[in-house]
PDB file of C-alpha atoms in Angstrom:
ATOM      1  CA  MET A 379     -23.222 203.641 202.527  1.00 50.00           C
ATOM      2  CA  SER A 380     -20.757 202.801 205.267  1.00 52.00           C
ATOM      3  CA  LEU A 381     -19.439 199.367 206.192  1.00 51.00           C
ATOM      4  CA  VAL A 382     -21.449 199.568 209.419  1.00 48.00           C
ATOM      5  CA  ASP A 383     -24.668 200.067 207.463  1.00 51.00           C
ATOM      6  CA  TYR A 384     -23.697 197.205 205.184  1.00 49.00           C
ATOM      7  CA  ALA A 385     -23.061 194.865 208.106  1.00 49.00           C
ATOM      8  CA  SER A 386     -26.455 195.738 209.564  1.00 51.00           C
ATOM      9  CA  ALA A 387     -28.141 195.042 206.242  1.00 49.00           C
ATOM     10  CA  ARG A 388     -26.628 191.555 206.020  1.00 51.00           C
ATOM     11  CA  ARG A 389     -28.273 190.451 209.273  1.00 49.00           C
ATOM     12  CA  ALA A 390     -31.556 189.947 207.417  1.00 48.00           C
ATOM     13  CA  THR A 391     -32.246 186.341 206.429  1.00 49.00           C
ATOM     14  CA  PRO A 392     -32.954 185.306 202.815  1.00 52.00           C
ATOM     15  CA  ALA A 393     -36.484 184.271 203.805  1.00 54.00           C
ATOM     16  CA  ALA A 394     -37.108 187.664 205.377  1.00 53.00           C
ATOM     17  CA  GLY A 395     -35.780 189.318 202.229  1.00 51.00           C
ATOM     18  CA  ARG A 396     -38.172 187.353 200.023  1.00 55.00           C
ATOM     19  CA  ARG A 397     -41.099 188.202 202.287  1.00 57.00           C
ATOM     20  CA  ALA A 398     -40.138 191.884 202.227  1.00 48.00           C
ATOM     21  CA  LEU A 399     -40.038 191.826 198.442  1.00 49.00           C
ATOM     22  CA  ARG A 400     -43.576 190.459 198.383  1.00 60.00           C
ATOM     23  CA  ILE A 401     -45.154 192.811 200.889  1.00 59.00           C
ATOM     24  CA  GLN A 402     -43.216 196.079 200.527  1.00 75.00           C
ATOM     25  CA  PRO A 403     -44.302 198.210 197.570  1.00 77.00           C
ATOM     26  CA  GLY A 404     -41.259 200.425 198.101  1.00 79.00           C
ATOM     27  CA  LEU A 405     -39.055 197.662 196.711  1.00 83.00           C
ATOM     28  CA  TRP A 406     -41.120 197.398 193.557  1.00 87.00           C
ATOM     29  CA  LEU A 407     -41.021 201.171 193.169  1.00 90.00           C
ATOM     30  CA  ALA A 408     -37.243 201.121 193.559  1.00 88.00           C
ATOM     31  CA  TRP A 409     -36.934 198.429 190.896  1.00 90.00           C
ATOM     32  CA  LEU A 410     -39.201 200.429 188.597  1.00 93.00           C
ATOM     33  CA  VAL A 411     -37.067 203.567 188.996  1.00 92.00           C
ATOM     34  CA  LEU A 412     -33.843 201.719 188.213  1.00 91.00           C
ATOM     35  CA  LEU A 413     -35.349 199.834 185.291  1.00 93.00           C
ATOM     36  CA  LEU A 414     -36.658 203.055 183.761  1.00 94.00           C
ATOM     37  CA  ALA A 415     -33.262 204.700 184.254  1.00 93.00           C
ATOM     38  CA  ALA A 416     -31.527 201.740 182.644  1.00 93.00           C
ATOM     39  CA  GLY A 417     -34.014 201.779 179.768  1.00 94.00           C
ATOM     40  CA  ALA A 418     -33.350 205.477 179.199  1.00 92.00           C
ATOM     41  CA  ALA A 419     -29.613 204.795 179.123  1.00 92.00           C
ATOM     42  CA  ILE A 420     -29.963 201.936 176.627  1.00 93.00           C
ATOM     43  CA  ALA A 421     -32.692 203.286 174.336  1.00 92.00           C
ATOM     44  CA  PRO A 422     -33.293 207.014 174.956  1.00 91.00           C
ATOM     45  CA  THR A 423     -35.288 207.440 171.738  1.00 91.00           C
ATOM     46  CA  LEU A 424     -38.072 205.358 173.279  1.00 92.00           C
ATOM     47  CA  PHE A 425     -38.595 208.037 175.921  1.00 92.00           C
ATOM     48  CA  THR A 426     -38.276 211.265 173.907  1.00 89.00           C
ATOM     49  CA  HIS A 427     -38.147 212.494 170.335  1.00 89.00           C
ATOM     50  CA  TYR A 428     -36.274 215.702 171.160  1.00 90.00           C
ATOM     51  CA  SER A 429     -32.532 216.160 170.758  1.00 88.00           C
ATOM     52  CA  ALA A 430     -30.447 216.506 173.907  1.00 87.00           C
ATOM     53  CA  THR A 431     -27.992 218.997 172.398  1.00 86.00           C
ATOM     54  CA  GLU A 432     -29.934 221.029 169.820  1.00 87.00           C
ATOM     55  CA  GLY A 433     -32.071 223.911 171.047  1.00 83.00           C
ATOM     56  CA  ILE A 434     -35.361 225.165 169.642  1.00 84.00           C
ATOM     57  CA  SER A 435     -35.393 228.759 168.444  1.00 83.00           C
ATOM     58  CA  GLY A 436     -37.645 230.955 170.587  1.00 81.00           C
ATOM     59  CA  ALA A 437     -38.165 228.244 173.235  1.00 83.00           C
ATOM     60  CA  GLN A 438     -35.635 229.400 175.816  1.00 87.00           C
ATOM     61  CA  ARG A 439     -36.505 228.736 179.464  1.00 88.00           C
ATOM     62  CA  LEU A 440     -40.067 227.644 178.885  1.00 88.00           C
ATOM     63  CA  ALA A 441     -41.875 226.490 182.028  1.00 89.00           C
ATOM     64  CA  PRO A 442     -43.179 222.892 182.167  1.00 90.00           C
ATOM     65  CA  GLN A 443     -46.062 222.591 179.713  1.00 88.00           C
ATOM     66  CA  ALA A 444     -47.742 220.171 177.340  1.00 85.00           C
ATOM     67  CA  GLY A 445     -45.088 220.355 174.634  1.00 83.00           C
ATOM     68  CA  HIS A 446     -42.200 220.181 177.083  1.00 88.00           C
ATOM     69  CA  TRP A 447     -43.091 218.178 180.184  1.00 89.00           C
ATOM     70  CA  LEU A 448     -40.235 219.528 182.297  1.00 91.00           C
ATOM     71  CA  GLY A 449     -39.648 222.788 180.452  1.00 90.00           C
ATOM     72  CA  THR A 450     -36.630 223.917 178.446  1.00 90.00           C
ATOM     73  CA  ASP A 451     -33.240 225.321 179.393  1.00 89.00           C
ATOM     74  CA  GLN A 452     -31.514 228.601 178.578  1.00 88.00           C
ATOM     75  CA  LEU A 453     -30.669 227.406 175.052  1.00 88.00           C
ATOM     76  CA  GLY A 454     -34.130 226.054 174.235  1.00 89.00           C
ATOM     77  CA  ARG A 455     -33.209 222.408 174.769  1.00 91.00           C
ATOM     78  CA  ASP A 456     -35.886 220.109 176.173  1.00 91.00           C
ATOM     79  CA  LEU A 457     -34.999 219.326 179.797  1.00 92.00           C
ATOM     80  CA  TRP A 458     -36.703 215.928 179.799  1.00 93.00           C
ATOM     81  CA  ALA A 459     -34.654 214.901 176.739  1.00 92.00           C
ATOM     82  CA  ARG A 460     -31.419 215.993 178.408  1.00 93.00           C
ATOM     83  CA  MET A 461     -32.285 214.047 181.535  1.00 93.00           C
ATOM     84  CA  VAL A 462     -33.080 210.943 179.480  1.00 94.00           C
ATOM     85  CA  TYR A 463     -29.880 211.112 177.438  1.00 93.00           C
ATOM     86  CA  GLY A 464     -27.898 211.943 180.563  1.00 91.00           C
ATOM     87  CA  ALA A 465     -28.780 208.543 182.043  1.00 92.00           C
ATOM     88  CA  SER A 466     -26.253 206.842 179.766  1.00 91.00           C
ATOM     89  CA  ALA A 467     -23.281 208.876 181.016  1.00 89.00           C
ATOM     90  CA  SER A 468     -24.328 208.772 184.667  1.00 90.00           C
ATOM     91  CA  LEU A 469     -25.128 205.062 184.912  1.00 92.00           C
ATOM     92  CA  SER A 470     -22.232 203.845 182.765  1.00 92.00           C
ATOM     93  CA  ALA A 471     -19.755 205.923 184.762  1.00 92.00           C
ATOM     94  CA  ALA A 472     -21.182 204.600 188.045  1.00 93.00           C
ATOM     95  CA  THR A 473     -20.871 201.027 186.752  1.00 93.00           C
ATOM     96  CA  ILE A 474     -17.228 201.577 185.797  1.00 94.00           C
ATOM     97  CA  ALA A 475     -16.482 203.112 189.193  1.00 94.00           C
ATOM     98  CA  VAL A 476     -18.051 200.245 191.135  1.00 93.00           C
ATOM     99  CA  ALA A 477     -16.398 197.609 188.927  1.00 94.00           C
ATOM    100  CA  MET A 478     -12.998 199.212 189.477  1.00 94.00           C
ATOM    101  CA  GLY A 479     -13.443 199.402 193.246  1.00 92.00           C
ATOM    102  CA  LEU A 480     -14.720 195.829 193.428  1.00 92.00           C
ATOM    103  CA  THR A 481     -11.947 194.347 191.291  1.00 92.00           C
ATOM    104  CA  ALA A 482      -8.944 196.187 192.721  1.00 93.00           C
ATOM    105  CA  GLY A 483     -10.209 196.318 196.311  1.00 92.00           C
ATOM    106  CA  SER A 484     -11.156 192.645 196.439  1.00 89.00           C
ATOM    107  CA  ALA A 485      -7.796 191.624 194.993  1.00 90.00           C
ATOM    108  CA  LEU A 486      -5.942 193.612 197.652  1.00 91.00           C
ATOM    109  CA  GLY A 487      -8.212 192.293 200.393  1.00 89.00           C
ATOM    110  CA  VAL A 488      -7.722 188.659 199.348  1.00 87.00           C
ATOM    111  CA  LEU A 489      -3.955 189.157 199.114  1.00 87.00           C
ATOM    112  CA  ALA A 490      -3.783 190.738 202.555  1.00 88.00           C
ATOM    113  CA  GLY A 491      -6.055 188.225 204.262  1.00 83.00           C
ATOM    114  CA  ALA A 492      -4.520 185.171 202.635  1.00 81.00           C
ATOM    115  CA  THR A 493      -0.835 185.997 203.087  1.00 82.00           C
ATOM    116  CA  GLY A 494      -0.828 187.725 206.466  1.00 78.00           C
ATOM    117  CA  GLY A 495       2.377 188.958 208.033  1.00 81.00           C
ATOM    118  CA  ARG A 496       4.200 191.936 206.609  1.00 87.00           C
ATOM    119  CA  THR A 497       2.260 191.918 203.362  1.00 87.00           C
ATOM    120  CA  GLU A 498      -1.027 192.201 205.215  1.00 86.00           C
ATOM    121  CA  ALA A 499       0.331 194.921 207.493  1.00 89.00           C
ATOM    122  CA  LEU A 500       1.626 196.952 204.549  1.00 92.00           C
ATOM    123  CA  ILE A 501      -1.609 196.701 202.555  1.00 91.00           C
ATOM    124  CA  MET A 502      -3.873 197.459 205.503  1.00 90.00           C
ATOM    125  CA  ARG A 503      -1.804 200.466 206.601  1.00 91.00           C
ATOM    126  CA  ALA A 504      -2.154 201.847 203.083  1.00 91.00           C
ATOM    127  CA  VAL A 505      -5.891 201.134 203.257  1.00 91.00           C
ATOM    128  CA  ASP A 506      -6.122 202.991 206.577  1.00 91.00           C
ATOM    129  CA  VAL A 507      -4.411 206.006 205.026  1.00 91.00           C
ATOM    130  CA  LEU A 508      -6.848 206.026 202.097  1.00 90.00           C
ATOM    131  CA  LEU A 509      -9.835 205.671 204.418  1.00 90.00           C
ATOM    132  CA  SER A 510      -8.632 208.648 206.451  1.00 90.00           C
ATOM    133  CA  ILE A 511      -8.916 210.904 203.379  1.00 89.00           C
ATOM    134  CA  PRO A 512     -12.432 212.184 202.536  1.00 89.00           C
ATOM    135  CA  SER A 513     -13.663 210.354 199.449  1.00 88.00           C
ATOM    136  CA  LEU A 514     -14.512 213.559 197.569  1.00 87.00           C
ATOM    137  CA  LEU A 515     -11.042 214.987 198.190  1.00 89.00           C
ATOM    138  CA  LEU A 516      -9.423 211.742 197.084  1.00 90.00           C
ATOM    139  CA  SER A 517     -11.565 211.628 193.939  1.00 90.00           C
ATOM    140  CA  LEU A 518     -10.672 215.221 193.096  1.00 89.00           C
ATOM    141  CA  SER A 519      -6.968 214.508 193.574  1.00 89.00           C
ATOM    142  CA  VAL A 520      -7.069 211.521 191.236  1.00 89.00           C
ATOM    143  CA  LEU A 521      -9.187 213.419 188.721  1.00 88.00           C
ATOM    144  CA  ILE A 522      -6.753 216.329 188.619  1.00 87.00           C
ATOM    145  CA  LEU A 523      -3.945 213.878 187.856  1.00 88.00           C
ATOM    146  CA  LEU A 524      -5.896 212.083 185.113  1.00 86.00           C
ATOM    147  CA  GLY A 525      -7.658 215.065 183.574  1.00 83.00           C
ATOM    148  CA  PHE A 526     -11.331 215.926 183.310  1.00 83.00           C
ATOM    149  CA  GLY A 527     -14.011 213.874 181.563  1.00 84.00           C
ATOM    150  CA  THR A 528     -16.628 211.210 182.203  1.00 86.00           C
ATOM    151  CA  LEU A 529     -14.267 208.222 182.103  1.00 89.00           C
ATOM    152  CA  HIS A 530     -11.666 209.893 184.271  1.00 90.00           C
ATOM    153  CA  ALA A 531     -14.329 210.896 186.779  1.00 91.00           C
ATOM    154  CA  ALA A 532     -15.487 207.270 186.935  1.00 92.00           C
ATOM    155  CA  LEU A 533     -11.922 206.071 187.529  1.00 93.00           C
ATOM    156  CA  ALA A 534     -11.447 208.678 190.244  1.00 92.00           C
ATOM    157  CA  VAL A 535     -14.598 207.611 192.085  1.00 93.00           C
ATOM    158  CA  GLY A 536     -13.609 203.969 191.679  1.00 93.00           C
ATOM    159  CA  ALA A 537     -10.151 204.649 193.096  1.00 92.00           C
ATOM    160  CA  ALA A 538     -11.722 206.289 196.144  1.00 91.00           C
ATOM    161  CA  SER A 539     -13.770 203.136 196.858  1.00 92.00           C
ATOM    162  CA  ILE A 540     -10.909 200.623 196.623  1.00 92.00           C
ATOM    163  CA  ALA A 541     -10.001 200.913 200.310  1.00 92.00           C
ATOM    164  CA  SER A 542     -13.533 200.077 201.491  1.00 92.00           C
ATOM    165  CA  PHE A 543     -13.671 196.942 199.338  1.00 93.00           C
ATOM    166  CA  ALA A 544     -10.178 195.912 200.456  1.00 91.00           C
ATOM    167  CA  ARG A 545     -11.011 196.181 204.157  1.00 91.00           C
ATOM    168  CA  LEU A 546     -14.286 194.282 203.767  1.00 90.00           C
ATOM    169  CA  THR A 547     -12.739 191.471 201.701  1.00 89.00           C
ATOM    170  CA  ARG A 548      -9.732 191.125 203.983  1.00 88.00           C
ATOM    171  CA  GLY A 549     -12.014 190.748 206.997  1.00 87.00           C
ATOM    172  CA  GLU A 550     -14.064 188.069 205.240  1.00 85.00           C
ATOM    173  CA  VAL A 551     -10.941 186.157 204.172  1.00 84.00           C
ATOM    174  CA  VAL A 552      -9.562 186.150 207.727  1.00 83.00           C
ATOM    175  CA  ARG A 553     -12.919 184.998 209.111  1.00 84.00           C
ATOM    176  CA  ILE A 554     -13.290 182.212 206.553  1.00 80.00           C
ATOM    177  CA  ARG A 555      -9.715 181.002 207.023  1.00 76.00           C
ATOM    178  CA  HIS A 556     -10.562 180.100 210.635  1.00 71.00           C
ATOM    179  CA  SER A 557     -13.901 178.430 209.868  1.00 72.00           C
ATOM    180  CA  ASP A 558     -14.449 174.717 210.462  1.00 66.00           C
ATOM    181  CA  TYR A 559     -14.934 173.685 206.826  1.00 69.00           C
ATOM    182  CA  VAL A 560     -11.676 175.374 205.765  1.00 67.00           C
ATOM    183  CA  GLU A 561      -9.812 173.659 208.585  1.00 64.00           C
ATOM    184  CA  ALA A 562     -11.375 170.378 207.435  1.00 73.00           C
ATOM    185  CA  ALA A 563     -10.244 171.067 203.861  1.00 66.00           C
ATOM    186  CA  PHE A 564      -6.673 171.576 205.056  1.00 63.00           C
ATOM    187  CA  GLY A 565      -6.914 168.480 207.244  1.00 67.00           C
ATOM    188  CA  SER A 566      -8.001 166.342 204.304  1.00 70.00           C
ATOM    189  CA  GLY A 567      -4.834 167.201 202.400  1.00 64.00           C
ATOM    190  CA  GLY A 568      -5.880 170.327 200.515  1.00 64.00           C
ATOM    191  CA  THR A 569      -3.082 172.648 199.481  1.00 65.00           C
ATOM    192  CA  PHE A 570      -3.093 176.343 200.354  1.00 62.00           C
ATOM    193  CA  PHE A 571      -3.850 177.528 196.847  1.00 68.00           C
ATOM    194  CA  ALA A 572      -6.501 174.865 196.259  1.00 69.00           C
ATOM    195  CA  VAL A 573      -8.356 175.752 199.452  1.00 67.00           C
ATOM    196  CA  LEU A 574      -7.976 179.456 198.670  1.00 71.00           C
ATOM    197  CA  ARG A 575      -9.431 179.021 195.190  1.00 69.00           C
ATOM    198  CA  ARG A 576     -12.225 176.604 196.055  1.00 70.00           C
ATOM    199  CA  HIS A 577     -13.400 177.774 199.476  1.00 69.00           C
ATOM    200  CA  ILE A 578     -11.983 181.070 200.674  1.00 75.00           C
ATOM    201  CA  VAL A 579     -12.145 183.348 197.621  1.00 77.00           C
ATOM    202  CA  PRO A 580     -15.700 182.442 196.448  1.00 78.00           C
ATOM    203  CA  ASN A 581     -17.146 182.903 199.940  1.00 78.00           C
ATOM    204  CA  ALA A 582     -15.185 186.098 200.584  1.00 79.00           C
ATOM    205  CA  LEU A 583     -16.329 187.686 197.313  1.00 81.00           C
ATOM    206  CA  THR A 584     -20.014 187.126 198.017  1.00 80.00           C
ATOM    207  CA  PRO A 585     -20.356 189.984 200.541  1.00 83.00           C
ATOM    208  CA  ALA A 586     -18.071 192.134 198.383  1.00 85.00           C
ATOM    209  CA  ILE A 587     -20.485 191.791 195.472  1.00 82.00           C
ATOM    210  CA  ALA A 588     -23.375 192.730 197.735  1.00 78.00           C
ATOM    211  CA  PHE A 589     -21.395 195.720 198.972  1.00 86.00           C
ATOM    212  CA  ALA A 590     -20.862 196.737 195.342  1.00 87.00           C
ATOM    213  CA  ALA A 591     -24.611 197.078 195.018  1.00 80.00           C
ATOM    214  CA  LEU A 592     -24.584 199.361 198.031  1.00 80.00           C
ATOM    215  CA  GLN A 593     -21.853 201.468 196.456  1.00 88.00           C
ATOM    216  CA  PHE A 594     -23.671 201.955 193.147  1.00 89.00           C
ATOM    217  CA  GLY A 595     -25.964 204.675 194.446  1.00 87.00           C
ATOM    218  CA  GLN A 596     -23.064 206.371 196.197  1.00 88.00           C
ATOM    219  CA  ALA A 597     -21.094 206.345 192.953  1.00 92.00           C
ATOM    220  CA  ILE A 598     -23.941 208.115 191.137  1.00 91.00           C
ATOM    221  CA  LEU A 599     -24.021 210.758 193.846  1.00 89.00           C
ATOM    222  CA  ALA A 600     -20.236 211.215 193.777  1.00 90.00           C
ATOM    223  CA  LEU A 601     -20.168 211.503 189.988  1.00 90.00           C
ATOM    224  CA  SER A 602     -22.982 214.050 190.042  1.00 89.00           C
ATOM    225  CA  THR A 603     -21.036 216.039 192.619  1.00 88.00           C
ATOM    226  CA  LEU A 604     -17.918 216.056 190.447  1.00 89.00           C
ATOM    227  CA  SER A 605     -19.929 217.134 187.411  1.00 87.00           C
ATOM    228  CA  PHE A 606     -21.593 219.865 189.448  1.00 86.00           C
ATOM    229  CA  LEU A 607     -18.155 221.163 190.399  1.00 85.00           C
ATOM    230  CA  GLY A 608     -17.124 221.144 186.729  1.00 82.00           C
ATOM    231  CA  TYR A 609     -14.806 218.134 186.783  1.00 85.00           C
ATOM    232  CA  GLY A 610     -17.012 215.603 185.019  1.00 81.00           C
ATOM    233  CA  THR A 611     -18.718 215.449 181.652  1.00 80.00           C
ATOM    234  CA  PRO A 612     -18.020 218.622 179.627  1.00 82.00           C
ATOM    235  CA  PRO A 613     -20.946 220.474 178.026  1.00 80.00           C
ATOM    236  CA  PRO A 614     -22.940 220.270 175.837  1.00 82.00           C
ATOM    237  CA  ALA A 615     -23.182 216.526 176.529  1.00 83.00           C
ATOM    238  CA  PRO A 616     -25.939 215.889 179.091  1.00 88.00           C
ATOM    239  CA  GLU A 617     -25.127 214.443 182.511  1.00 88.00           C
ATOM    240  CA  TRP A 618     -27.279 214.689 185.630  1.00 90.00           C
ATOM    241  CA  GLY A 619     -24.797 216.597 187.776  1.00 89.00           C
ATOM    242  CA  LEU A 620     -23.984 218.919 184.879  1.00 89.00           C
ATOM    243  CA  LEU A 621     -27.685 219.707 184.387  1.00 90.00           C
ATOM    244  CA  ILE A 622     -27.936 220.822 188.001  1.00 90.00           C
ATOM    245  CA  ALA A 623     -24.807 222.949 187.638  1.00 88.00           C
ATOM    246  CA  GLU A 624     -26.067 224.621 184.456  1.00 87.00           C
ATOM    247  CA  GLY A 625     -29.400 225.501 186.023  1.00 88.00           C
ATOM    248  CA  ARG A 626     -28.117 226.981 189.270  1.00 87.00           C
ATOM    249  CA  ASN A 627     -27.675 230.402 187.650  1.00 85.00           C
ATOM    250  CA  TYR A 628     -31.386 230.523 186.810  1.00 87.00           C
ATOM    251  CA  LEU A 629     -32.921 229.493 190.127  1.00 85.00           C
ATOM    252  CA  SER A 630     -34.976 232.678 190.420  1.00 84.00           C
ATOM    253  CA  THR A 631     -36.353 232.581 186.866  1.00 86.00           C
ATOM    254  CA  ALA A 632     -36.265 228.895 185.878  1.00 89.00           C
ATOM    255  CA  TRP A 633     -36.501 226.763 189.010  1.00 91.00           C
ATOM    256  CA  TRP A 634     -37.193 223.585 187.030  1.00 91.00           C
ATOM    257  CA  LEU A 635     -33.672 223.466 185.571  1.00 91.00           C
ATOM    258  CA  THR A 636     -32.203 222.321 188.879  1.00 92.00           C
ATOM    259  CA  THR A 637     -35.255 220.914 190.650  1.00 92.00           C
ATOM    260  CA  PHE A 638     -36.092 218.082 188.258  1.00 93.00           C
ATOM    261  CA  PRO A 639     -32.522 216.812 187.667  1.00 92.00           C
ATOM    262  CA  GLY A 640     -31.921 216.998 191.424  1.00 92.00           C
ATOM    263  CA  LEU A 641     -35.061 214.982 192.137  1.00 93.00           C
ATOM    264  CA  LEU A 642     -33.983 212.437 189.532  1.00 93.00           C
ATOM    265  CA  VAL A 643     -30.588 211.934 191.174  1.00 92.00           C
ATOM    266  CA  ILE A 644     -32.232 211.589 194.585  1.00 92.00           C
ATOM    267  CA  ALA A 645     -34.749 209.057 193.252  1.00 92.00           C
ATOM    268  CA  VAL A 646     -32.116 206.872 191.567  1.00 91.00           C
ATOM    269  CA  VAL A 647     -29.748 206.963 194.553  1.00 89.00           C
ATOM    270  CA  LEU A 648     -32.529 206.072 196.990  1.00 90.00           C
ATOM    271  CA  ALA A 649     -33.762 203.298 194.692  1.00 89.00           C
ATOM    272  CA  ALA A 650     -30.260 201.827 194.355  1.00 86.00           C
ATOM    273  CA  SER A 651     -29.722 201.982 198.126  1.00 84.00           C
ATOM    274  CA  ARG A 652     -33.085 200.352 198.836  1.00 84.00           C
ATOM    275  CA  ILE A 653     -32.440 197.486 196.445  1.00 82.00           C
ATOM    276  CA  SER A 654     -28.869 197.017 197.634  1.00 78.00           C
ATOM    277  CA  VAL A 655     -30.057 196.495 201.208  1.00 76.00           C
ATOM    278  CA  GLN A 656     -32.354 193.772 199.929  1.00 75.00           C
ATOM    279  CA  ILE A 657     -29.514 192.155 197.954  1.00 68.00           C
ATOM    280  CA  ALA A 658     -27.196 192.289 200.961  1.00 63.00           C
ATOM    281  CA  GLY A 659     -29.798 190.585 203.125  1.00 62.00           C
ATOM    282  CA  GLY A 660     -30.457 187.909 200.501  1.00 55.00           C
ATOM    283  CA  ARG A 661     -26.747 187.048 200.185  1.00 50.00           C
ATOM    284  CA  ARG A 662     -26.267 186.214 203.811  1.00 48.00           C
TER     285      ARG A 662
END
């Protein structure tokens, strides 16, 4: 989600957010989707008794049926089991990516907004350059340098989000520096570092944390895209983007191999985006 969408989301008041949570069933559905996905990542054996990597002899490409809710793949592996076990790789990688973007981007934004002058100009020009590069292209460039794999894909997606966090945090720091209560803190004898630590940084990080929630769904989508292109989790380990990539060669004979993992990614991304809008509104 873009910074413009994020700014629009923050206009909602906390009271409006609480009312929306009470009266909108879509929010509860979004929470349910994310909680189920998190439960699958933490304890996959509670959701399936099949193995995610071992196939069943004679059960190749079975259509959805009683024994296999979502069918089986070309090697006889239960698709539902692979989707359940794939939640761990997808969600953990998205968490790492968002944490990296939040930490590094916020640090750069605070440094730029607090120091000003040449330091701010240098950091923000670098941020502008990064923002001018498409995020997928930037992620691929970083991933090629690091090498393929789940962790490296997460770091690549996180690196691509640093610029957005830096710009947001820098803007908040500049705005807070000119607020009345900060001026009063300086007027009462507060030092620069004391005011920065007690007033500016905590208030500037609040919208950055809310923006991190907005970025979580986008990180899942970006990681799935990288896995689909063959730059993420290597087979036979399950990962949602990899499942879609493996099933694309069987669209005419086994449509379920791409349809159900694709619907799962869409559901989780939409749920994360819906909840993040609520969080952004509640943190105003």
